[in-house]
Structure formats: structure tokens, C-alpha cells
Coordinates of C-alpha atoms in Angstrom, one line a residue:
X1 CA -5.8 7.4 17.9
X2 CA -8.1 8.4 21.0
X3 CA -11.4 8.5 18.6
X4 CA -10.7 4.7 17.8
X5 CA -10.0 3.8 21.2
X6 CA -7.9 2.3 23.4
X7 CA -7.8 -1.7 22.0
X8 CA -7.5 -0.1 18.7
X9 CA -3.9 1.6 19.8
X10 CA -2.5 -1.6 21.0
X11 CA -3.9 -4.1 18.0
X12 CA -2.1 -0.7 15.9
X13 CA 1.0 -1.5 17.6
X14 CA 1.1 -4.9 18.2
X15 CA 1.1 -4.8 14.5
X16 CA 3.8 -2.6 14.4
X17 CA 6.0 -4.8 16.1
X18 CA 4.9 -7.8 14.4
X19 CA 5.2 -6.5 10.9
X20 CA 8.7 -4.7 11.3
X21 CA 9.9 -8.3 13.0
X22 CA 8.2 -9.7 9.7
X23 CA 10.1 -7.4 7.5
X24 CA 13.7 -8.5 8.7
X25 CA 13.0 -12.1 8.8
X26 CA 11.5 -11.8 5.1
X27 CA 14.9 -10.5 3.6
X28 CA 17.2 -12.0 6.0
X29 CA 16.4 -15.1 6.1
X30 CA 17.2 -15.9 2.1
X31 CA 20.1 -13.5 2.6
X32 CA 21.5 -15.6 5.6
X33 CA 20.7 -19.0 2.8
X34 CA 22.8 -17.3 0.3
X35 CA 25.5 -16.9 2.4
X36 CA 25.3 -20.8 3.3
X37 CA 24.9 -21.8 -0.6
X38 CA 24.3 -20.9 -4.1
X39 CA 22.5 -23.6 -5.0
X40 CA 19.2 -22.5 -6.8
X41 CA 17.4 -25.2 -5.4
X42 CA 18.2 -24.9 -1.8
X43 CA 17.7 -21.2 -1.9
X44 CA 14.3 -21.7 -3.6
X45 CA 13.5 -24.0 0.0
X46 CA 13.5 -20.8 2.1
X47 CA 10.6 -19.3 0.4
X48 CA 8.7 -22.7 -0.2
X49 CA 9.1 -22.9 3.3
X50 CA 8.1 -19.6 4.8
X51 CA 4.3 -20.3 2.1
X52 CA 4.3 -24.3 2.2
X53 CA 2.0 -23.6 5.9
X54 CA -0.4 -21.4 4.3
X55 CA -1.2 -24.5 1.5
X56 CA -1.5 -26.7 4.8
X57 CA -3.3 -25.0 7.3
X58 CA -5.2 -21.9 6.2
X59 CA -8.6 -23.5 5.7
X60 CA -8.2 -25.0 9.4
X61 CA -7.1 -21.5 10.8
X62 CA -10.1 -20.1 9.3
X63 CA -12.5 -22.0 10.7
X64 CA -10.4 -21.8 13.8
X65 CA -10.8 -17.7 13.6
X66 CA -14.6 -18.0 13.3
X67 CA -15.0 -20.2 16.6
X68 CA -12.0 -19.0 18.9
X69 CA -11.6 -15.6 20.3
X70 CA -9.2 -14.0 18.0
X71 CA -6.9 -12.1 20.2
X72 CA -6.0 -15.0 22.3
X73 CA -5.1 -16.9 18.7
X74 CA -2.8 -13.5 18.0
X75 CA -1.3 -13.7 21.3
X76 CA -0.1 -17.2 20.9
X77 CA 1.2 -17.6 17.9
X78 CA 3.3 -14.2 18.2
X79 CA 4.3 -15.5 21.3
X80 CA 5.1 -19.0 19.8
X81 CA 7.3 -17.6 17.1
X82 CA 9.5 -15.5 19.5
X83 CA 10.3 -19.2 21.3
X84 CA 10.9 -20.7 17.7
X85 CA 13.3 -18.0 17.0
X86 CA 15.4 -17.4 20.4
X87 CA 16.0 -20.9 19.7
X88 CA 17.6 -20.6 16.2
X89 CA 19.2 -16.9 17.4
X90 CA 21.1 -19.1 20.3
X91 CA 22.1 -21.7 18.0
X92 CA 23.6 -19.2 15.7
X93 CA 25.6 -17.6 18.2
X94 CA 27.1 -21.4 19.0
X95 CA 28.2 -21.7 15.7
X96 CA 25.7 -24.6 15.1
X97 CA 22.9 -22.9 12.6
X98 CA 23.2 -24.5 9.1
X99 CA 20.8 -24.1 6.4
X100 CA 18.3 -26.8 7.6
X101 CA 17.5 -25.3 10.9
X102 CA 17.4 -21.9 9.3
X103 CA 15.0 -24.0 7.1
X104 CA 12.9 -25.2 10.1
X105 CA 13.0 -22.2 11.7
X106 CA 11.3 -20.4 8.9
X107 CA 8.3 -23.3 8.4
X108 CA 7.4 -23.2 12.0
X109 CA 7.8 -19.8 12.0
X110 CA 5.3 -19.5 9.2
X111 CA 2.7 -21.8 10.8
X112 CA 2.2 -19.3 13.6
X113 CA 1.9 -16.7 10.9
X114 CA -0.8 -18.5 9.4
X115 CA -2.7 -18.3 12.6
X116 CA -2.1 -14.9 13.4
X117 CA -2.5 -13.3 10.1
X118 CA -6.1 -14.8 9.8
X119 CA -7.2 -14.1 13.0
X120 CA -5.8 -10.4 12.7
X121 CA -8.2 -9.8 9.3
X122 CA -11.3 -10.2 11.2
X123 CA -10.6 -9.1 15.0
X124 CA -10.3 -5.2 14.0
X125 CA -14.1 -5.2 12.7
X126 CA -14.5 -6.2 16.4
X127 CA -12.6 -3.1 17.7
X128 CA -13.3 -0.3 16.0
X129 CA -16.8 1.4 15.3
X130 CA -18.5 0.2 11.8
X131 CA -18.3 4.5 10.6
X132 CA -14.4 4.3 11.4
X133 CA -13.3 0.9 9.9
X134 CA -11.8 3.0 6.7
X135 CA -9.6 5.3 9.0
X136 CA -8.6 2.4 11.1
X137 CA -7.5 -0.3 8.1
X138 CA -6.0 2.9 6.5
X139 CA -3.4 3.2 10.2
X140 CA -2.6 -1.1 10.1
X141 CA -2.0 -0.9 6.4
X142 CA 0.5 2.1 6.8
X143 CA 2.1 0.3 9.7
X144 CA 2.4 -3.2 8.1
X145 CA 4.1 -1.4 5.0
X146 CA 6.6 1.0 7.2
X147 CA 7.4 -2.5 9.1
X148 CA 7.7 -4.8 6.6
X149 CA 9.9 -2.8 4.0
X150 CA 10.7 1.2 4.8
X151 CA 12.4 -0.1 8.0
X152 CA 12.4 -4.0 8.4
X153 CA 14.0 -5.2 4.8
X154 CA 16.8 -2.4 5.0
X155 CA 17.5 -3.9 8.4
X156 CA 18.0 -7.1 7.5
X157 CA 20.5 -6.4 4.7
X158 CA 23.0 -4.4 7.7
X159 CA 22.1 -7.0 10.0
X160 CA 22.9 -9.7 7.8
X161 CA 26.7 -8.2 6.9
X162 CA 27.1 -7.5 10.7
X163 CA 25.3 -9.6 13.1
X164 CA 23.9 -12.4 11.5
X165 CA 23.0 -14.2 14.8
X166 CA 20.5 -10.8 15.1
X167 CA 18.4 -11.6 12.0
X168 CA 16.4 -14.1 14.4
X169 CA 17.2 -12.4 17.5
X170 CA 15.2 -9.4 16.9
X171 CA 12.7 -10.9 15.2
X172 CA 12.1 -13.0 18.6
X173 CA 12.1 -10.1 21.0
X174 CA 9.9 -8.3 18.7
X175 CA 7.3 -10.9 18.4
X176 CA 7.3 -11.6 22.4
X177 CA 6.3 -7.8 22.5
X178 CA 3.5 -7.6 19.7
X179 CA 1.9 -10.8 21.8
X180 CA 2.4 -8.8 25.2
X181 CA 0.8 -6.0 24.0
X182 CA -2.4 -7.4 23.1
X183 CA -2.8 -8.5 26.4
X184 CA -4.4 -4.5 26.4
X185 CA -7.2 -4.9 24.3
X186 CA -9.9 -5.4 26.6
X187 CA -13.0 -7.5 26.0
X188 CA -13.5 -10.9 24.0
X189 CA -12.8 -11.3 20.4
X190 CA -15.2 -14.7 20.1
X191 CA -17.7 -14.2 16.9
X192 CA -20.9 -14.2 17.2
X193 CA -23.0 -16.3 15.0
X194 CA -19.9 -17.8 13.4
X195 CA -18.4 -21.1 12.8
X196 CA -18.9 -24.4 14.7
X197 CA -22.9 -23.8 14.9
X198 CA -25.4 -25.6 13.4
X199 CA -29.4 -26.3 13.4
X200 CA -30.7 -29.2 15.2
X201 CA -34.3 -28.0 14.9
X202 CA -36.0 -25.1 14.1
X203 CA -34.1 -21.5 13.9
X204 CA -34.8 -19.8 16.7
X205 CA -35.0 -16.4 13.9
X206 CA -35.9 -16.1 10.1
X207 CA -33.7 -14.8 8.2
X208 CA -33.3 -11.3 8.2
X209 CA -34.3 -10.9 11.7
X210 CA -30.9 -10.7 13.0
X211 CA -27.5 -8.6 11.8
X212 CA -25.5 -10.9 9.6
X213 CA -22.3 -11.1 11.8
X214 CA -25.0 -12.1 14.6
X215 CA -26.8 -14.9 13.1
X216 CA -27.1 -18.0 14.8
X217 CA -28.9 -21.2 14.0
X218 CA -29.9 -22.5 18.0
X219 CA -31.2 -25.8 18.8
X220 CA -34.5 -26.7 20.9
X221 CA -33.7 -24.8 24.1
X222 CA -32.0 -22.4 22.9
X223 CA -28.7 -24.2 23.0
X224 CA -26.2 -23.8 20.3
X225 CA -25.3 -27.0 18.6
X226 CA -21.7 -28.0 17.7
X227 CA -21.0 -28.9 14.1
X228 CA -17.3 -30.6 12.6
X229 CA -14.9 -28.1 11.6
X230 CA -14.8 -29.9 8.2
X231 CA -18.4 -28.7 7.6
X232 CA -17.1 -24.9 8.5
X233 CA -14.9 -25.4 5.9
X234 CA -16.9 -27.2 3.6
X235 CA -19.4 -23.9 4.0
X236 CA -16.5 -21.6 3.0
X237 CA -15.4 -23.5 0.1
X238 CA -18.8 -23.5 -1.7
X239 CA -19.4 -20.1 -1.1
X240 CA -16.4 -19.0 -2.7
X241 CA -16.4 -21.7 -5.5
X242 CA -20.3 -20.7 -6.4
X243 CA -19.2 -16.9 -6.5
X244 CA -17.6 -16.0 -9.8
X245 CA -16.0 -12.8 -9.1
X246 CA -14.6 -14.3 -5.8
X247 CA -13.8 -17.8 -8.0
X248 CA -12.1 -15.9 -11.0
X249 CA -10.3 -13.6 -8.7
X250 CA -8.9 -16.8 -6.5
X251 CA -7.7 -18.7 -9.6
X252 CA -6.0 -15.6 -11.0
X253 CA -4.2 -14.9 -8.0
X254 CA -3.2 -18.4 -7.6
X255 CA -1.7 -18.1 -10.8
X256 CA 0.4 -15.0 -10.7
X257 CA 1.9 -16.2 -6.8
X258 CA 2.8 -19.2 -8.2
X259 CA 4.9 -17.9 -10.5
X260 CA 6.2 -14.5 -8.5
X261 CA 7.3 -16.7 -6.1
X262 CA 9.0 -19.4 -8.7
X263 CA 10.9 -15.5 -10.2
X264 CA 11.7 -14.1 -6.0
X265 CA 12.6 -17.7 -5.2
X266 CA 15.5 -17.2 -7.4
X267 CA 15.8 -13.2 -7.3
X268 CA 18.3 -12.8 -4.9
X269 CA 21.2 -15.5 -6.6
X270 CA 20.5 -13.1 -10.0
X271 CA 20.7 -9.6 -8.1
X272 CA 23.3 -10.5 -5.2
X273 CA 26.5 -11.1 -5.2
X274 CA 29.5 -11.2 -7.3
X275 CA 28.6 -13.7 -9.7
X276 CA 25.1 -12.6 -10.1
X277 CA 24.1 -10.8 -13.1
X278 CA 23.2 -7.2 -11.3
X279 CA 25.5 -7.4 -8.6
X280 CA 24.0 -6.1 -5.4
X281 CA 25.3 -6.3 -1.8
X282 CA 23.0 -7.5 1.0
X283 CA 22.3 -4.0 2.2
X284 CA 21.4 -3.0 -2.0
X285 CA 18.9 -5.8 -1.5
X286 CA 17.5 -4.4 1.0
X287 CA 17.0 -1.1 -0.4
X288 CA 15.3 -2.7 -3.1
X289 CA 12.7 -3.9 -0.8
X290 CA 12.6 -0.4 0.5
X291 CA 12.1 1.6 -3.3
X292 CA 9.0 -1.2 -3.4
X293 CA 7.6 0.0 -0.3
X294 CA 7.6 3.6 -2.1
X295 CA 5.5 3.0 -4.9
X296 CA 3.5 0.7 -3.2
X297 CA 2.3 4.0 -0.5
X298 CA 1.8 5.6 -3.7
X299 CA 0.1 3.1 -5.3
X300 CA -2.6 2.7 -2.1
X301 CA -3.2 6.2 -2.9
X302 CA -3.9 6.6 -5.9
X303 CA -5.8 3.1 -6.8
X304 CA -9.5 4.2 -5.7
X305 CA -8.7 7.4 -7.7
X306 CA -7.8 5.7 -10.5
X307 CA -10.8 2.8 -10.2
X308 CA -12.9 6.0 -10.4
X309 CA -11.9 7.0 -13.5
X310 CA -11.1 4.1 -15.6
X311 CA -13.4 1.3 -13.6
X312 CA -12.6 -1.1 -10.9
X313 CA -12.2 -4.2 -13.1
X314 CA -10.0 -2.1 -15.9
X315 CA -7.7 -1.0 -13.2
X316 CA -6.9 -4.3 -11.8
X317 CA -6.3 -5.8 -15.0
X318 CA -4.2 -2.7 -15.6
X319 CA -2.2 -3.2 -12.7
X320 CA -1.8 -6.5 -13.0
X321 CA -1.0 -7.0 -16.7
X322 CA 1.6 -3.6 -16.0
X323 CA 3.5 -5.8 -12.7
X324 CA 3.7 -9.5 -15.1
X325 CA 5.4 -6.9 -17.5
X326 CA 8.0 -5.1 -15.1
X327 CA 9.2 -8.7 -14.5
X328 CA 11.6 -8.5 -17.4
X329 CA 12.8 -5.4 -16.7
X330 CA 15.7 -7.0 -14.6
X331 CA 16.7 -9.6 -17.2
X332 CA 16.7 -7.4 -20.5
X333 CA 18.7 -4.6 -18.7
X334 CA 20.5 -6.2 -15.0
X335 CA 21.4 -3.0 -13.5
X336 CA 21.1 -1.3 -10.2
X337 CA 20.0 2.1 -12.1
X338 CA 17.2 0.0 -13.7
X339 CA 16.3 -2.0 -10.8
X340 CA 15.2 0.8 -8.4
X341 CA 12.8 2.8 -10.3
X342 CA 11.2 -0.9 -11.3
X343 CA 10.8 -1.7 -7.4
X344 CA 8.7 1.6 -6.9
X345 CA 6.2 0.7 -10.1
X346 CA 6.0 -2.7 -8.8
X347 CA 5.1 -1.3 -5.9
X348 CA 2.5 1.5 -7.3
X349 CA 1.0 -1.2 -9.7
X350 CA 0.7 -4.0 -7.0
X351 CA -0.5 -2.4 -4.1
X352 CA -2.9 -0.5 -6.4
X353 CA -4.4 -4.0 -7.1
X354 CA -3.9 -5.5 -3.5
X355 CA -6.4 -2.7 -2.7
X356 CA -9.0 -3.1 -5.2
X357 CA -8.6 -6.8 -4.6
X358 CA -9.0 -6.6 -0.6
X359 CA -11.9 -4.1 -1.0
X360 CA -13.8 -6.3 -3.2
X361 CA -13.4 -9.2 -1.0
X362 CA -14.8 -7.0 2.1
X363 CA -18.1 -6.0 0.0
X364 CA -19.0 -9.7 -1.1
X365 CA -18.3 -11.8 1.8
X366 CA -20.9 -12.2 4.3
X367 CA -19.1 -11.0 7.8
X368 CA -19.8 -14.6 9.3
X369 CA -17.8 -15.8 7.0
X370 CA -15.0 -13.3 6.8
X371 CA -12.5 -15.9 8.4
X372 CA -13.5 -18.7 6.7
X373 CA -13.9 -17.5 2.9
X374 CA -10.9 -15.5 3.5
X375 CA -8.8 -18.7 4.3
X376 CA -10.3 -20.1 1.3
X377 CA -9.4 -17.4 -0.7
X378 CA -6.0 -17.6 0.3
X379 CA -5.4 -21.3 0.4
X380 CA -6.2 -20.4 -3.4
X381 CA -4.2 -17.7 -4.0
X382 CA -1.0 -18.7 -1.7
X383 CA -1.5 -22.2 -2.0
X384 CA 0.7 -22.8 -4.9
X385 CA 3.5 -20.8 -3.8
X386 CA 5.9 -23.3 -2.1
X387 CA 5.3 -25.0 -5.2
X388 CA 6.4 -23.0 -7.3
X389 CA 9.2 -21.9 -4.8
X390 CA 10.1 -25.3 -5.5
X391 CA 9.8 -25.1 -9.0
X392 CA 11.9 -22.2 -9.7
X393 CA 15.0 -23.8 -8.3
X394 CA 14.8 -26.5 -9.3
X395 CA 14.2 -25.7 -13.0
X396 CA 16.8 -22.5 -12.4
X397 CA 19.3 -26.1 -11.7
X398 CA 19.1 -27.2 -14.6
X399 CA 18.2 -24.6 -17.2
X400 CA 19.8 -21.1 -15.5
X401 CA 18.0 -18.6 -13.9
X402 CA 16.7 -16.5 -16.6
X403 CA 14.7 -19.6 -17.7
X404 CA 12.6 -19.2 -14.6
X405 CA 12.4 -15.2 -14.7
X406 CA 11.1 -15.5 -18.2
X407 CA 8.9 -18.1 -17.6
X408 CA 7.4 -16.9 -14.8
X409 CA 7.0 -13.8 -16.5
X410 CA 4.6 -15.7 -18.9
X411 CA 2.7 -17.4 -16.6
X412 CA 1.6 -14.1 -15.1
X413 CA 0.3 -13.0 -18.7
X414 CA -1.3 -16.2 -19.2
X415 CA -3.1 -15.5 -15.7
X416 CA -3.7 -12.0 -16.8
X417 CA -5.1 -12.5 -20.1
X418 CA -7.6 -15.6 -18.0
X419 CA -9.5 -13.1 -15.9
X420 CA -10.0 -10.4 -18.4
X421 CA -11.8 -13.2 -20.6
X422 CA -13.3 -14.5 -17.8
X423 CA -14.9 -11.5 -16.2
X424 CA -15.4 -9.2 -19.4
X425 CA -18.5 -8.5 -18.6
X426 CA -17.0 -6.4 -15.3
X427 CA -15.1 -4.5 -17.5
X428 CA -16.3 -0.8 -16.7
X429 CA -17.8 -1.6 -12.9
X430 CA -17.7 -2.4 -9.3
X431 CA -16.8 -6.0 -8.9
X432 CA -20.3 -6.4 -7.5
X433 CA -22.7 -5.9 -10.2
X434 CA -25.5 -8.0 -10.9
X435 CA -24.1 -10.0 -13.8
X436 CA -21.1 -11.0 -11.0
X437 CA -23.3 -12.1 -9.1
X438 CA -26.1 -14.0 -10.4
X439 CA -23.9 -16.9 -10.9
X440 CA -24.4 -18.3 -7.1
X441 CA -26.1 -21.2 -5.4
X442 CA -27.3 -21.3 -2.2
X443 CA -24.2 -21.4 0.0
X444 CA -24.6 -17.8 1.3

């Protein structure tokens, strides 16, 4: 990693750290819930609660990214989520964890998330030279999948059958470290030209006369003037709402989390467990995660080779039309031989759409708005996840599981078959062509 420096290689493994403690507390935590109950609507809880702070707070963690310095936001919340979860890791040792601390545990967990993740998307623009941005998101992408799923969700499904008291515990001492290390990055991470500035008289510049990310709008003097967050955020909103690629994109996204995480919400009472319909241990769970994490290397691979040949727009349909499918695999034929090799396309088909997705996102939104729009984006996208958390166990209550898998499964189409109407005219392009764009106003 010399060529991208020194604060590159500890942002690299800060996210290391981070993402591998992510990955346990992702699978363990719902595996720790099922162990507690088997009640579809208090499982669902666990995954409403690790999204419900992403519907609350990612518009004001935004706009918090695009004023604050961004390292010292990362350092914080990593270092406030160890605390949260020493806590719960003591309690479980005393016998005294039940499922609404572990409930607890997982929201406040989540809200540092929130504030970390956000931050994190726009601080390694800030680290790295502009030529080696590509190379450098190509390194935090393979680390954030090795952590999350190769290693971290495996983990979890030992750790869950043999030390359940460690499914916080190392989650907590690896968060305390990812914080620590970013203490190494040298310099400030404050953006320049960014949120929480506004024009009292005359800009200083026209427009143009700067770089993007280093526009400013300066008061008499010189002196930058303060604005309210709320009209940050009221910027970011218009800007993606006047964008029709960006707006057609959100809304589709929205749809299809909503109702993954209504069919995961549920997941683990149909695949784990004596009762349930595939019958999986914890660590088979896991392993799941892990054959996801497969296809979905593969799948980063392969998607701008296969946006070159059939389009950009085609290929995300493609993708995402081929993942709402796979859905039923598990409920027409609930088998462990059948499961597996429907993890890894999951994961070829989704991260080959996370990609094109991502990349699009990067071309069309101004960089002094990365933080804000992105929030936006996701408050969108994730938004309606804890709802729909919520939705699948409660309706899994009262009309059975494969209700909800099914349904959700339809939803997805539903979605699907919305952007594809919505955005035919992208059908055989970049998702920045003129016809994308001329729908705007003047929020840019």
C-alpha cells in the first residue's frame, strides 16, 4: 500500500477491523435472538433495530459529514460502539442479557454505525490521490467483504454455539481498535466548500472559478457564513428528488430493502433449527453468509465486464430482476444442497448491481455534496427497512413464514418491473446520458 500512503493503510485497516467486528454482530446477533425465542415477530425486532437508525438519522449524519472533520466522526462512533457492547458482553457473562438488551444493544449500536458509515464514504476521496481512487475503493471493498462474510458471519455461527457472551465481546474489542487506529491518519478530514455555508452577499468567485469540492459562497470580508443544518439537508433532498436517475434509482432500492429485509427478517426461523423447514445449525448459517460472500467477489468482478457488453442500465435490471427471482429458490425446494449454490448467485447478481449502482452515484453527484445526497439516497433506500423488518414478523405471526418469503418476493418484481418502465429510455447506456439528465432544476 506504500504508493497510497501512509493514512490510506490505516483507514484500510481500521476498516478491517470494523467490518470483520460488523460481520459477527450481523449473524450473531439474530442467532443469539433465536436462541431466546421463536417468535416471528420478536425475531423480526433485531433486524428493525439494527436499520430503524438509518430511517432516523442519516439525513442529519450527512450534513454532519459535510461540516465536521470526518475522521474524528469515525473515531467516535467506533469508539462509542465498543463501550455499548463491553456493556452487553459483561451482562451476558452475569447471566442477565435477555432479548431486550440484546435489542438495545443492537439500535445503539446501529446509530454509531450510521455516523461512521457516512463519514467513511467521503473521507477516502480526502486520502488518496484523485488517479488512485479506483485501486484504493477496489482494497476497502475487498476488506469490507472478507470482514463482513468470508470470516466475520462463519464466526459468529461457532461463537454463537460456544461462547455466546463473545458475540459482543469481540465485536467491542474490535471496534475500540478500528477507532485507535485512525488516530494514524494524519491531517484534517474537514471539507472544503461543503455544508453549513451560505451567501450573505456577494460570492467572492463565479462559478466555475473554483474546483467543485472547493467552492465556497463567503460573506463581505471574506468570512464564511453559517447556515441551519436543515437547509444542508433541504439542499441534498432537492438535488436528488430533481435528478431522475438518482430519484428512480432511490425509489427502487427502497422498494426491494423493504422487502429483503421483511424475507431475512424471517430467514433464519425457516433455515435454522429443528423445526424450520431447511434445517441448518448456527455454524450452517453461517456458511451461508460465507457462499454469499463468494459470488458476491465474483460478481464485483465481472459487473463492469458485463455493463460493457450488454449496457449499464440492462445489467442492473438484470441483476436485480435475477436476485427478486432466487428468492424462491429456498421455499419451492428447502434444502441445504439448494441453499448454497443460491447464496453465491445472490451474491454474483447483487454485488454486480451494488457496483453499477455505487458507480453511478459517484459520476452524478457533485463532490460537495457527496455526504449529503448520499444520506439522502440512503434514507431512501434503507429507510423502509425496519419497517418492513417489522412487517415480516409480524405478518409471518399470523399467516406463516412462507407468506412473507413469497410476498416479499413479489414486491421485489413489482420494484423491478417500476424502474425498467421508468428509465427505458437508459436501456442500452451509462446512467448519465443526456435524456437522464435533462430532467433537473436548479438544485445543483
Amino acid at each position: 500500500m506504500s504508493r497510497l500512503g501512509r493514512s490510506f493503510a490505516y483507514l484500510w485497516s481500521s476498516t478491517a477491523l470494523s467490518n470483520l467486528a460488523d460481520g459477527v454482530l450481523k449473524i450473531g446477533a439474530p442467532l443469539l435472538a433465536v436462541s431466546m425465542t421463536r417468535s416471528p415477530t420478536l425475531i423480526s425486532l433485531v433486524a428493525a433495530a439494527t436499520t430503524l437508525p438509518w430511517l432516523l438519522l442519516a439525513l442529519h449524519a450527512g450534513a454532519v459529514a459535510d461540516r465536521a472533520d470526518r475522521r474524528r466522526i469515525m473515531v467516535r462512533a467506533n469508539l462509542v460502539r465498543a463501550v455499548i457492547l463491553a456493556g452487553v458482553t459483561l451482562l451476558a457473562v452475569l447471566g442477565l442479557l435477555n432479548l431486550w438488551l440484546l435489542l438495545a444493544a443492537v439500535l445503539l449500536a446501529g446509530v454509531s454505525e450510521v455516523f461512521a458509515d457516512l463519514s467513511a464514504q467521503s473521507v477516502l476521496p480526502m486520502t488518496v490521490p484523485r488517479d488512485a481512487l479506483t485501486k484504493a475503493n477496489g482494497r476497502v471493498s475487498s476488506a469490507q467483504m472478507i470482514g463482513n462474510d468470508f470470516v466475520g458471519a462463519p464466526v459468529a455461527g461457532l461463537l454463537v454455539a460456544a461462547l455466546p457472551a463473545v458475540v459482543f465481546g469481540a465485536p467491542a474489542l474490535l471496534y475500540a481498535a478500528a477507532g485507535l487506529l485512525l488516530l494514524g491518519m494524519r491531517g484534517a478530514y474537514r471539507a472544503e466548500g461543503g455544508a453549513g455555508t451560505g451567501a450573505v452577499g456577494e460570492a467572492a468567485t463565479k462559478a466555475g472559478a473554483e474546483r467543485p469540492e472547493a467552492r465556497t459562497e463567503r460573506a463581505e470580508g471574506g468570512v464564511e457564513a453559517r447556515r441551519p443544518m436543515r437547509a444542508d439537508i433541504a439542499e441534498a433532498l432537492r438535488f436528488l428528488w430533481s435528478h431522475r436517475v438518482l430519484r428512480g434509482l432511490a425509489i427502487t432500492a427502497g422498494l426491494l430493502n423493504l422487502a429483503n429485509s421483511a424475507y431475512f427478517a424471517v430467514f433464519v426461523l425457516w433455515a435454522v433449527g429443528d423445526g424450520s423447514e431447511i434445517g441448518l445449525e448456527p455454524a450452517g448459517y453461517g456458511l451461508m453468509t460465507t457462499a454469499f460472500a463468494a459470488g458476491a467477489v465474483v460478481g464485483s468482478l465481472l459487473s463492469e465486464r458485463a455493463a460493457g457488453v450488454f449496457g449499464e442500465f440492462r445489467t442492473l435490471v438484470g441483476c436485480w430482476l435475477v436476485t427478486s427471482l432466487l428468492l424462491l429458490v429456498p421455499v419451492i425446494i428447502p434444502s441445504p444442497w439448494t441453499l448454497y449454490p443460491t447464496a453465491v448467485l445472490w451474491g454474483v447478481v447483487g454485488a454486480g448491481g451494488n457496483v453499477l449502482v455505487i458507480s453511478a452515484r459517484q459520476r452524478l453527484i457533485p463532490a460537495k455534496l457527496l455526504g449529503r445526497v448520499n444520506s439522502a439516497y440512503r434514507l431512501v433506500g434503507m429507510g423502509g427497512m425496519p419497517l418492513g423488518a417489522a412487517a415480516g414478523g409480524v405478518v409471518a405471526e399470523f399467516a406463516g413464514l412462507g407468506a412473507v418469503l413469497v410476498g416479499a418476493t413479489g414486491v421485489c418484481l413489482v420494484g423491478v418491473g417500476l424502474v425498467r418502465r421508468a428509465l427505458s429510455d437508459q436501456i442500452s447506456g451509462p446512467l448519465t446520458s443526456t435524456a437522464a439528465l435533462s430532467d433537473m432544476s436548479g438544485s445543483r
